[in-house]
Coordinates of C-alpha atoms in Angstrom, one line a residue:
Chain A
X610 CA -17.9 -39.7 18.0
X611 CA -14.7 -40.3 16.1
X612 CA -13.3 -36.9 17.2
X613 CA -13.4 -37.7 20.9
X614 CA -12.1 -41.2 20.4
X615 CA -9.2 -40.1 18.2
X616 CA -8.1 -37.3 20.6
X617 CA -8.6 -39.1 23.9
X618 CA -7.3 -42.6 22.9
X619 CA -3.5 -42.7 23.6
X620 CA -3.1 -45.0 20.6
X621 CA -4.4 -42.2 18.2
X622 CA -3.7 -39.0 20.2
X623 CA 0.0 -39.0 19.4
X624 CA -0.8 -39.1 15.7
X625 CA -3.4 -36.3 15.6
X626 CA -2.5 -33.8 18.3
X627 CA 0.7 -32.5 16.5
X628 CA -1.5 -31.6 13.5
X629 CA -4.0 -29.7 15.7
X630 CA -1.3 -27.9 17.6
X631 CA 0.4 -26.9 14.3
X632 CA -2.9 -25.9 12.9
X633 CA -3.5 -23.4 15.7
X634 CA -0.2 -21.8 15.0
X635 CA -1.1 -21.7 11.3
X636 CA -4.5 -20.2 12.1
X637 CA -2.9 -17.4 14.2
X638 CA -0.3 -16.4 11.5
X639 CA -2.7 -16.8 8.6
X640 CA -5.4 -14.8 10.4
X641 CA -3.0 -11.9 11.0
X642 CA -1.6 -11.8 7.5
X643 CA -4.9 -12.4 5.7
X644 CA -6.2 -9.0 6.6
X645 CA -3.2 -7.4 4.8
X646 CA -3.4 -9.9 1.9
X647 CA -7.1 -9.1 1.2
X648 CA -6.6 -5.3 1.6
X649 CA -3.5 -5.3 -0.7
X650 CA -5.1 -7.7 -3.1
X651 CA -2.3 -10.2 -2.8
X652 CA -4.5 -13.3 -2.7
X653 CA -3.2 -14.7 -6.0
X654 CA 0.4 -14.1 -4.9
X655 CA -0.2 -16.7 -2.2
X656 CA -1.1 -19.2 -4.9
X657 CA 2.1 -18.6 -6.7
X658 CA 4.1 -19.0 -3.5
X659 CA 2.4 -22.2 -2.4
X660 CA 2.7 -23.8 -5.8
X661 CA 6.5 -23.0 -5.8
X662 CA 6.5 -25.6 -2.9
X663 CA 6.1 -28.2 -5.7
X664 CA 9.5 -27.2 -7.1
X665 CA 10.9 -27.8 -3.6
X666 CA 9.2 -31.2 -3.4
X667 CA 10.8 -32.1 -6.7
X668 CA 14.3 -31.1 -5.6
X669 CA 13.9 -33.0 -2.4
X670 CA 12.7 -36.0 -4.3
X671 CA 15.7 -36.0 -6.7
X672 CA 18.0 -35.7 -3.6
X673 CA 16.3 -38.6 -2.0
X674 CA 14.9 -36.5 0.9
X675 CA 11.3 -37.6 0.8
X676 CA 11.1 -39.4 4.2
X677 CA 8.6 -37.9 6.7
X678 CA 9.5 -37.5 10.3
X679 CA 8.7 -40.5 12.6
X680 CA 8.9 -41.1 16.3
X681 CA 12.2 -43.0 15.8
X682 CA 13.7 -40.3 13.4
X683 CA 12.0 -37.0 14.2
X684 CA 14.3 -34.9 12.2
X685 CA 13.9 -36.8 8.9
X686 CA 11.5 -34.4 7.5
X687 CA 13.6 -31.3 8.2
X688 CA 15.8 -31.2 5.0
X689 CA 12.7 -31.5 2.8
X690 CA 11.0 -28.8 4.8
X691 CA 13.9 -26.5 4.5
X692 CA 14.1 -27.0 0.7
X693 CA 10.4 -26.3 0.3
X694 CA 10.8 -23.2 2.5
X695 CA 13.7 -22.0 0.4
X696 CA 11.7 -22.5 -2.8
X697 CA 8.7 -20.6 -1.4
X698 CA 10.7 -17.7 -0.1
X699 CA 12.6 -17.5 -3.4
X700 CA 9.3 -17.6 -5.3
X701 CA 7.9 -14.8 -3.2
X702 CA 10.9 -12.6 -3.6
X703 CA 11.1 -13.3 -7.3
X704 CA 7.4 -12.4 -7.8
X705 CA 8.0 -9.2 -5.8
X706 CA 11.1 -8.3 -7.8
X707 CA 9.5 -8.9 -11.2
X708 CA 6.4 -6.9 -10.3
X709 CA 8.2 -4.1 -8.4
X710 CA 7.0 -0.6 -9.2
X711 CA 9.1 1.6 -11.5
X712 CA 9.8 5.3 -11.1
X713 CA 6.4 6.3 -12.4
X714 CA 4.7 4.1 -9.8
X715 CA 3.6 1.4 -12.3
X716 CA 5.0 -2.1 -12.2
X717 CA 7.4 -3.1 -14.9
X718 CA 5.6 -6.4 -15.2
X719 CA 2.1 -6.8 -13.6
X720 CA 1.9 -9.0 -10.5
X721 CA -0.5 -11.4 -12.1
X722 CA 1.9 -12.0 -15.0
X723 CA 4.8 -12.6 -12.6
X724 CA 2.7 -15.0 -10.5
X725 CA 1.6 -16.9 -13.6
X726 CA 5.2 -17.3 -14.8
X727 CA 6.6 -18.4 -11.4
X728 CA 3.7 -20.6 -10.6
X729 CA 3.8 -22.7 -13.8
X730 CA 7.6 -22.7 -13.9
X731 CA 8.0 -24.1 -10.4
X732 CA 5.1 -26.6 -10.9
X733 CA 6.8 -27.8 -14.1
X734 CA 10.2 -28.1 -12.4
X735 CA 8.7 -30.1 -9.5
X736 CA 6.8 -32.5 -11.8
X737 CA 9.9 -33.1 -13.9
X738 CA 12.1 -33.7 -10.9
X739 CA 9.6 -36.0 -9.2
X740 CA 9.3 -38.0 -12.4
X741 CA 13.0 -38.2 -12.8
X742 CA 13.5 -39.3 -9.3
X743 CA 11.3 -42.4 -10.0
X744 CA 9.9 -42.2 -6.4
X745 CA 6.3 -42.9 -5.7
X746 CA 5.0 -39.9 -3.8
X747 CA 1.7 -39.5 -2.0
X748 CA 0.4 -36.7 -4.3
X749 CA -2.9 -36.4 -2.6
X750 CA -1.4 -35.5 0.8
X751 CA 0.9 -32.9 -0.9
X752 CA -2.1 -31.4 -2.8
X753 CA -4.7 -31.5 0.0
X754 CA -2.9 -32.0 3.2
X755 CA -2.8 -34.7 5.8
X756 CA -3.1 -34.6 9.6
X757 CA -0.9 -37.7 9.8
X758 CA 2.0 -36.0 8.0
X759 CA 2.4 -33.5 10.8
X760 CA 4.8 -34.6 13.5
X761 CA 5.9 -32.9 16.8
X762 CA 8.8 -31.2 15.0
X763 CA 6.4 -29.8 12.4
X764 CA 4.3 -28.4 15.2
X765 CA 7.3 -26.9 16.9
X766 CA 8.4 -25.3 13.6
X767 CA 4.9 -24.0 12.9
X768 CA 4.9 -22.3 16.3
X769 CA 8.4 -20.9 15.8
X770 CA 7.3 -19.4 12.4
X771 CA 4.0 -18.1 13.9
X772 CA 5.9 -16.4 16.8
X773 CA 8.4 -14.9 14.3
X774 CA 5.5 -13.7 12.0
X775 CA 3.5 -12.2 14.8
X776 CA 6.5 -10.4 16.4
X777 CA 7.5 -9.0 13.0
X778 CA 4.1 -7.7 12.2
X779 CA 3.7 -6.1 15.7
X780 CA 7.1 -4.4 15.4
X781 CA 6.6 -3.2 11.9
X782 CA 2.8 -2.6 12.2
X783 CA 3.0 1.2 11.7
X784 CA 4.9 1.1 8.4
X785 CA 3.0 -2.0 7.2
X786 CA -0.4 -0.5 7.9
X787 CA 0.5 2.9 6.4
X788 CA 1.9 1.1 3.3
X789 CA -1.2 -1.1 2.9
X790 CA -3.6 1.9 3.3
X791 CA -1.9 4.5 1.1
X792 CA 1.3 3.4 -0.6
X793 CA 2.3 6.7 -2.3
X794 CA 1.7 8.7 0.8
X795 CA 3.5 6.2 3.0
X796 CA 6.6 6.4 0.8
X797 CA 6.5 10.2 0.9
X798 CA 6.4 10.1 4.7
X799 CA 9.5 7.9 4.9
X800 CA 8.1 4.4 5.0
X801 CA 10.3 2.0 3.1
X802 CA 7.6 0.7 0.8
X803 CA 9.9 -1.8 -1.0
X804 CA 10.9 -3.3 2.4
X805 CA 7.2 -3.5 3.4
X806 CA 6.3 -5.4 0.3
X807 CA 9.2 -7.8 0.6
X808 CA 8.5 -8.3 4.4
X809 CA 4.9 -9.2 3.7
X810 CA 5.9 -11.6 0.8
X811 CA 8.5 -13.2 3.0
X812 CA 5.9 -13.7 5.8
X813 CA 3.4 -15.1 3.3
X814 CA 6.0 -17.7 2.2
X815 CA 6.5 -18.7 5.9
X816 CA 2.8 -19.0 6.5
X817 CA 2.3 -20.9 3.3
X818 CA 5.0 -23.5 4.2
X819 CA 3.6 -23.8 7.8
X820 CA 0.1 -24.4 6.3
X821 CA 1.2 -26.7 3.5
X822 CA 1.4 -30.1 5.4
X823 CA -2.0 -29.7 7.0
X824 CA -3.9 -28.0 4.2
X825 CA -1.9 -29.0 1.2
X826 CA -0.3 -27.0 -1.6
X827 CA -3.5 -26.3 -3.4
X828 CA -5.5 -25.1 -0.4
X829 CA -2.8 -23.5 1.8
X830 CA -3.4 -20.1 0.5
X831 CA -7.1 -20.2 1.1
X832 CA -6.2 -19.8 4.7
X833 CA -4.4 -16.6 3.8
X834 CA -7.5 -15.1 2.2
X835 CA -10.7 -16.4 3.8
X836 CA -10.3 -15.3 7.5
X837 CA -9.5 -11.7 6.5
X838 CA -12.2 -11.7 3.8
X839 CA -14.8 -12.9 6.4
X840 CA -13.7 -10.3 9.0
X841 CA -13.7 -7.4 6.5
X842 CA -17.3 -8.2 5.5
X843 CA -18.4 -7.8 9.1
X844 CA -16.6 -4.8 10.5
X845 CA -14.9 -1.5 9.8
X846 CA -12.8 -1.3 13.0
X847 CA -9.3 -2.6 12.8
X848 CA -9.2 -4.2 16.2
X849 CA -12.6 -6.0 15.6
X850 CA -11.4 -7.1 12.1
X851 CA -8.3 -8.7 13.6
X852 CA -10.3 -10.4 16.3
X853 CA -12.9 -11.7 13.8
X854 CA -10.1 -12.9 11.5
X855 CA -8.5 -14.8 14.3
X856 CA -11.8 -16.2 15.6
X857 CA -12.8 -17.4 12.1
X858 CA -9.5 -19.0 11.4
X859 CA -9.5 -20.9 14.7
X860 CA -13.1 -21.9 14.3
X861 CA -12.7 -22.9 10.7
X862 CA -9.7 -25.0 11.7
X863 CA -11.4 -26.8 14.6
X864 CA -14.7 -27.4 12.7
X865 CA -12.7 -28.6 9.7
X866 CA -10.7 -31.1 11.7
X867 CA -13.9 -32.3 13.4
X868 CA -15.4 -32.8 10.0
X869 CA -12.3 -34.6 8.8
X870 CA -12.4 -37.0 11.8
X871 CA -16.1 -37.7 11.4
X872 CA -16.1 -38.2 7.7
X873 CA -12.6 -39.5 7.1
X874 CA -12.1 -36.9 4.4
X875 CA -8.7 -35.1 3.9
X876 CA -8.3 -32.1 6.3
X877 CA -7.5 -29.4 3.7
X878 CA -10.8 -29.4 1.9
X879 CA -12.7 -29.8 5.2
X880 CA -11.1 -26.7 6.7
X881 CA -11.4 -24.6 3.5
X882 CA -15.0 -25.9 3.1
X883 CA -16.0 -24.7 6.5
X884 CA -14.2 -21.3 6.0
X885 CA -16.0 -20.9 2.7
X886 CA -19.4 -21.5 4.3
X887 CA -18.4 -18.9 7.0
X888 CA -17.6 -16.5 4.2
X889 CA -20.9 -17.1 2.5
X890 CA -22.7 -16.3 5.8
X891 CA -20.5 -13.2 6.4
X892 CA -21.2 -12.1 2.8
X893 CA -24.9 -12.3 3.4
X894 CA -24.7 -10.6 6.8
X895 CA -22.3 -8.0 5.6
X896 CA -24.5 -7.2 2.6
X897 CA -27.5 -6.7 4.8
X898 CA -25.5 -4.5 7.1
X899 CA -24.4 -2.4 4.1
X900 CA -27.9 -2.1 2.8
X901 CA -29.1 -0.8 6.2
Chain B
X246 CA 11.8 -2.1 10.2
X247 CA 10.1 -0.5 7.3
X248 CA 10.4 3.1 8.4
X249 CA 13.4 5.4 8.1
X250 CA 15.3 6.0 11.4
X251 CA 13.2 8.6 13.3
X252 CA 14.7 11.9 14.2
X253 CA 13.9 12.9 17.9
X254 CA 13.3 16.6 17.1
X255 CA 13.5 18.0 13.6
X256 CA 16.2 20.8 13.6
X257 CA 15.2 24.3 12.5
X258 CA 15.5 24.8 8.7
X259 CA 18.6 26.8 8.2
X260 CA 17.7 28.3 4.8
X261 CA 15.3 31.2 4.1
X262 CA 14.5 29.4 0.8
X263 CA 12.1 26.5 1.3
X264 CA 12.8 25.0 -2.1
X265 CA 15.6 25.6 -4.6
X266 CA 15.7 23.9 -8.0
X267 CA 18.9 24.7 -10.1
X268 CA 18.9 23.5 -13.6
X269 CA 17.0 20.3 -12.8
X270 CA 16.3 17.8 -15.6
X271 CA 14.9 14.4 -15.2
X272 CA 14.0 11.5 -17.6
X273 CA 12.3 8.3 -16.7
X274 CA 13.9 5.1 -17.9
X275 CA 13.1 4.2 -21.5
X276 CA 11.2 7.5 -22.1
X277 CA 11.6 9.3 -25.4
X278 CA 11.8 12.7 -23.9
X279 CA 12.6 14.2 -20.5
X280 CA 9.8 14.6 -18.0
X281 CA 11.4 17.8 -16.8
X282 CA 13.9 20.0 -18.6
X283 CA 16.2 22.6 -17.0
X284 CA 13.9 23.6 -14.2
X285 CA 15.2 26.5 -12.0
X286 CA 12.8 27.6 -9.2
X287 CA 13.1 29.4 -5.9
X288 CA 10.3 29.2 -3.3
X289 CA 10.9 31.4 -0.3
X290 CA 9.8 30.0 3.1
X291 CA 6.2 30.8 3.8
X292 CA 5.1 31.2 0.2
X293 CA 2.2 29.4 -1.5
X294 CA 3.1 28.3 -4.9
X295 CA 0.7 26.9 -7.4
X296 CA 2.1 24.7 -10.2
X297 CA -0.3 24.7 -13.1
X298 CA 0.2 22.4 -16.1
X299 CA -1.4 19.9 -18.4
X300 CA -1.6 16.1 -17.7
X301 CA 1.8 14.7 -18.4
X302 CA 3.5 18.0 -18.0
X303 CA 5.7 16.9 -15.2
X304 CA 3.8 18.2 -12.1
X305 CA 3.9 14.9 -10.2
X306 CA 7.5 14.4 -11.2
X307 CA 8.3 17.8 -9.7
X308 CA 6.7 16.7 -6.4
X309 CA 8.5 13.4 -6.4
X310 CA 11.8 15.1 -6.9
X311 CA 11.0 17.5 -4.1
X312 CA 10.3 14.5 -1.9
X313 CA 13.5 12.8 -2.9
X314 CA 11.7 9.8 -4.4
X315 CA 13.3 9.8 -7.8
X316 CA 17.0 9.3 -8.5
X317 CA 19.1 10.2 -11.4
X318 CA 18.2 13.9 -12.0
X319 CA 20.7 16.5 -13.1
X320 CA 21.1 19.8 -11.4
X321 CA 20.6 20.4 -7.7
X322 CA 17.6 20.4 -5.4
X323 CA 17.7 21.7 -1.9
X324 CA 14.8 21.7 0.7
X325 CA 15.5 24.2 3.5
X326 CA 19.2 23.9 2.5
X327 CA 19.2 20.1 2.8
X328 CA 18.9 17.3 0.3
X329 CA 15.3 16.1 -0.4
X330 CA 16.1 12.8 1.2
X331 CA 17.3 14.4 4.4
X332 CA 14.3 16.8 4.5
X333 CA 12.0 13.8 4.2
X334 CA 13.9 11.9 6.9
X335 CA 13.6 14.9 9.2
X336 CA 9.8 15.0 8.4
X337 CA 9.9 18.6 7.2
X338 CA 7.6 17.7 4.3
X339 CA 3.9 16.8 4.5
X340 CA 2.4 15.3 1.4
X341 CA -1.2 15.0 0.3
X342 CA -1.5 12.5 -2.6
X343 CA -4.4 12.3 -5.1
X344 CA -7.1 10.8 -2.9
X345 CA -8.1 7.9 -5.2
X346 CA -4.9 6.1 -4.3
X347 CA -5.8 5.2 -0.7
X348 CA -7.6 1.9 0.0
X349 CA -10.9 3.3 1.3
X350 CA -12.2 -0.1 2.5
X351 CA -9.4 -0.1 5.0
X352 CA -10.9 -0.8 8.5
X353 CA -9.6 2.4 10.2
X354 CA -11.2 5.5 11.6
X355 CA -10.4 9.0 10.5
X356 CA -8.3 9.5 13.7
X357 CA -6.3 6.3 13.0
X358 CA -5.7 7.5 9.4
X359 CA -4.5 10.9 10.6
X360 CA -2.3 9.4 13.3
X361 CA -0.4 7.3 10.7
X362 CA 2.1 10.0 9.8
X363 CA 2.7 11.3 13.4
X364 CA 3.1 7.8 14.8
X365 CA 5.8 6.7 12.4
X366 CA 8.8 7.9 14.5
X367 CA 7.5 6.3 17.7
X368 CA 8.9 3.2 19.2
X369 CA 6.9 0.1 18.3
X370 CA 6.4 -0.5 22.0
X371 CA 4.4 2.7 22.4
X372 CA 0.7 3.2 21.6
X373 CA 0.5 5.3 18.5
X374 CA -3.0 6.6 19.2
X375 CA -2.1 7.6 22.8
X376 CA 1.1 9.4 22.0
X377 CA -0.2 11.3 19.0
X378 CA -3.5 12.3 20.4
X379 CA -2.6 16.0 20.9
X380 CA -1.1 16.4 17.5
X381 CA -4.0 14.5 15.8
X382 CA -6.6 16.5 17.7
X383 CA -4.9 19.8 16.7
X384 CA -4.7 18.7 13.0
X385 CA -8.3 17.6 12.9
X386 CA -9.4 20.9 14.5
X387 CA -7.5 22.9 12.0
X388 CA -9.2 21.2 9.1
X389 CA -12.6 21.3 10.8
X390 CA -12.9 17.5 11.2
X391 CA -13.0 17.0 15.0
X392 CA -16.6 15.8 15.0
X393 CA -15.8 13.1 12.4
X394 CA -12.7 11.7 14.1
X395 CA -14.3 8.3 14.9
X396 CA -16.0 7.8 11.5
X397 CA -14.8 5.1 9.2
X398 CA -12.4 6.6 6.6
X399 CA -14.4 5.1 3.8
X400 CA -17.6 6.8 4.8
X401 CA -16.3 10.3 4.2
X402 CA -17.4 12.4 1.2
X403 CA -14.7 13.6 -1.3
X404 CA -14.2 16.9 0.4
X405 CA -14.1 15.4 3.9
X406 CA -11.6 12.8 2.8
X407 CA -9.4 15.5 1.3
X408 CA -9.4 17.4 4.6
X409 CA -8.6 14.2 6.5
X410 CA -5.6 13.7 4.2
X411 CA -4.5 17.3 4.8
X412 CA -4.8 16.6 8.6
X413 CA -2.6 13.6 8.2
X414 CA 0.0 15.6 6.4
X415 CA 0.1 18.4 9.0
X416 CA -0.2 16.0 12.1
X417 CA 3.6 15.4 11.8
X418 CA 4.2 19.1 12.0
X419 CA 5.9 19.7 8.6
X420 CA 7.3 22.9 7.3
X421 CA 6.6 22.3 3.7
X422 CA 3.2 21.0 2.5
X423 CA 2.8 19.4 -1.0
X424 CA -0.6 18.7 -2.5
X425 CA -1.0 16.7 -5.7
X426 CA -4.2 17.5 -7.7
X427 CA -6.1 18.2 -4.4
X428 CA -9.5 19.1 -5.9
X429 CA -10.0 16.3 -8.4
X430 CA -13.7 15.3 -8.2
X431 CA -14.6 18.3 -5.9
X432 CA -17.2 20.8 -7.0
X433 CA -16.5 24.5 -7.5
X434 CA -18.0 25.4 -4.1
X435 CA -15.7 22.7 -2.5
X436 CA -12.7 24.1 -4.4
X437 CA -13.4 27.6 -2.9
X438 CA -13.6 26.1 0.6
X439 CA -10.4 24.2 -0.1
X440 CA -8.7 27.4 -1.0
X441 CA -9.9 29.0 2.3
X442 CA -8.7 26.0 4.3
X443 CA -5.2 26.3 2.7
X444 CA -5.1 30.0 3.5
X445 CA -6.0 29.3 7.1
X446 CA -3.3 26.6 7.4
X447 CA -0.8 28.9 5.9
X448 CA -1.6 31.7 8.3
X449 CA -1.8 29.6 11.4
X450 CA 1.1 27.3 10.8
X451 CA 3.4 29.4 8.7
X452 CA 3.7 26.6 6.1
X453 CA 5.3 26.8 2.7
X454 CA 2.8 25.2 0.4
X455 CA 3.1 23.8 -3.1
X456 CA -0.1 22.9 -4.9
X457 CA 0.1 21.1 -8.3
X458 CA -3.0 21.0 -10.4
X459 CA -4.3 21.2 -14.0
X460 CA -7.3 23.1 -12.6
X461 CA -6.9 26.8 -12.9
X462 CA -9.5 27.5 -10.2
X463 CA -7.7 25.4 -7.7
X464 CA -4.4 27.2 -8.4
X465 CA -6.1 30.6 -8.2
X466 CA -7.8 29.8 -4.9
X467 CA -4.7 28.5 -3.1
X468 CA -1.6 30.4 -4.4
X469 CA 0.4 33.6 -4.0
X470 CA 2.4 32.8 -7.1
X471 CA 2.1 30.4 -10.1
X472 CA 4.6 28.4 -12.0
X473 CA 3.3 27.0 -15.3
X474 CA 4.9 23.7 -16.0
X475 CA 4.8 21.7 -19.2
X476 CA 8.1 19.8 -19.1
X477 CA 9.8 23.2 -18.9
X478 CA 8.9 26.1 -16.7
X479 CA 7.0 28.4 -18.9
X480 CA 6.2 31.1 -16.5
X481 CA 6.9 31.9 -12.9
X482 CA 4.7 34.8 -12.0
X483 CA 2.1 36.0 -9.6
X484 CA -1.4 34.7 -10.4
X485 CA -2.5 38.1 -11.7
X486 CA 0.3 38.0 -14.2
X487 CA -1.0 35.0 -16.1
X488 CA -2.2 35.8 -19.6
X489 CA -4.4 33.8 -22.0
X490 CA -1.3 33.4 -24.2
X491 CA 0.7 31.8 -21.4
X492 CA -2.1 29.5 -20.5
X493 CA -2.7 28.5 -24.1
X494 CA 1.0 27.7 -24.5
X495 CA 1.0 25.6 -21.3
X496 CA -2.1 23.6 -22.4
X497 CA -1.1 23.5 -26.1
X498 CA -0.8 19.7 -26.1
X499 CA -4.1 19.1 -24.4
X500 CA -5.9 21.5 -26.8
X501 CA -4.2 19.9 -29.8
X502 CA -5.4 16.5 -28.6
X503 CA -9.0 17.8 -28.7
X504 CA -9.1 20.0 -31.8
X505 CA -6.2 18.7 -33.8
X506 CA -2.9 20.4 -34.4
X507 CA -4.3 23.1 -36.7
X508 CA -5.6 25.5 -34.1
X509 CA -5.8 29.2 -33.9
X510 CA -5.1 30.7 -30.5
X511 CA -7.1 33.8 -29.9
X512 CA -5.3 35.5 -27.1
X513 CA -7.0 38.8 -27.4
X514 CA -4.9 40.6 -24.9
X515 CA -1.5 40.2 -23.3
X516 CA -3.0 41.7 -20.1
X517 CA -3.2 39.8 -17.0
X518 CA -6.4 37.7 -16.5
X519 CA -7.6 37.7 -12.9
X520 CA -7.7 34.1 -11.8
X521 CA -10.4 34.6 -9.2
X522 CA -12.9 34.8 -12.0
X523 CA -13.9 31.8 -14.0
X524 CA -11.4 31.3 -16.9
X525 CA -12.2 28.9 -19.7
X526 CA -9.3 27.8 -21.9
X527 CA -11.6 26.8 -24.6
X528 CA -13.1 30.3 -24.8
X529 CA -9.7 31.7 -25.8
X530 CA -8.7 28.8 -28.0
X531 CA -11.0 28.0 -30.9
X532 CA -10.9 25.3 -33.5
X533 CA -10.4 26.5 -37.1
X534 CA -13.5 27.6 -38.9
X535 CA -14.7 25.2 -41.6

């Protein structure tokens, strides 16, 4: 089997293990956030945030910061990463600002409109800047991810972001859950609902950036939706939902990477494909459970 | 963190008046006319006030101002002598929103939903369910939901869900309870039970209660006194003092929307109409005869 050979052969292991280790961090943070994303119907916002990464890629390209990290120069990819991170965070906050509720509780601009604007604007900016930089970029790896693009520093950063995300959600869990369950009541009981919204959008930006190298710009946000959607089809208990979300994210990641190794396909579609099949199974099982 | 700084123990309210509105007006941004105009209202501690009015009459705005959620009003508002923001921070106010705004597929039990309000001031390092168990059990018992505590919140009927939301509001031991359209979608028998529940809460906890509704039966079943609100305060009387003429005036815009502006209001008597008997606005307001 290719999987065993790639991961046990010292000649290949150094290339692939960072991606797997980064993927586990990504699975943890995405599994945790995806439950909130699904319940608050923020799935499309993730799309807007991840596509904003294109703008960051364009800015990095025009500044000549397109080199990936290598063993000889492990920090080479950091400036590009920081620019993409900044773009994604700015996009998330911009979407949140444009679609913030007014005094009557209705948004001044609906979230889907705000996402549509930010998504295409940053995509257009990225495409223009990449074209202007006259650098040949590996578009496929940006769009659909690549295990080989993930270096040890990327894995370390992914775990740093995952630790920060998990700690933030744990510390703010009461306000976040109350806000996600019943926003008007949460506000009346003293929860700072605006801060909750921006906290979640900020964490979504971090998770999207962490997932981007492995899963690609197009598919990164699938990981922020599918684990939570699978878990919510199967259980009504919060602790079980979180456990199922985590299990499905890790299982989808591992099965997707194995599929990637065995078929030599790009990892993003493999991971998302496996998770989509898992959702189809959960949808069927959950439907039968509901009928009973 | 996304919650206001918790107060270790809410201080005793210093004012005998639970709510004071003095010349309060409020307009939403870009609105043609004010949502509320020159509202003055005193609600003594321990009273149950029903706010009756048509849709768009400013009832929810009145509640939001009481909660300190809207800025930019004129006049003054005091809750137990404090600003609404301070009252909210001290958790003197319990709030029951319209039930259709909660995400009912949320994977939590009734107990977890009720504990949400009481657990907010706790340190993140403490277990919310453990430390709020006594308050949640007491609140569930008061609303008659103890046996449904472990059920999924989305599996409750409309009336049960309403009681769970009331339990959540009283689990943090407030002094003022606000209810926004509490009986929407509940049948007349359920409305009667709801009135009895509010009376029981009022008697056992000594709460001041404000109920806003466009449903006259809800107001009648749950109030000592009624304020009729349609942007301005039309009346501020005991329920038995409401007359058909007052009600017709309050609901004038709704009636005009149904029958057109050329309507004749048949208020046969200026006498009080007892609110514990069915009252139909359309029986006292008839369209013009062709």
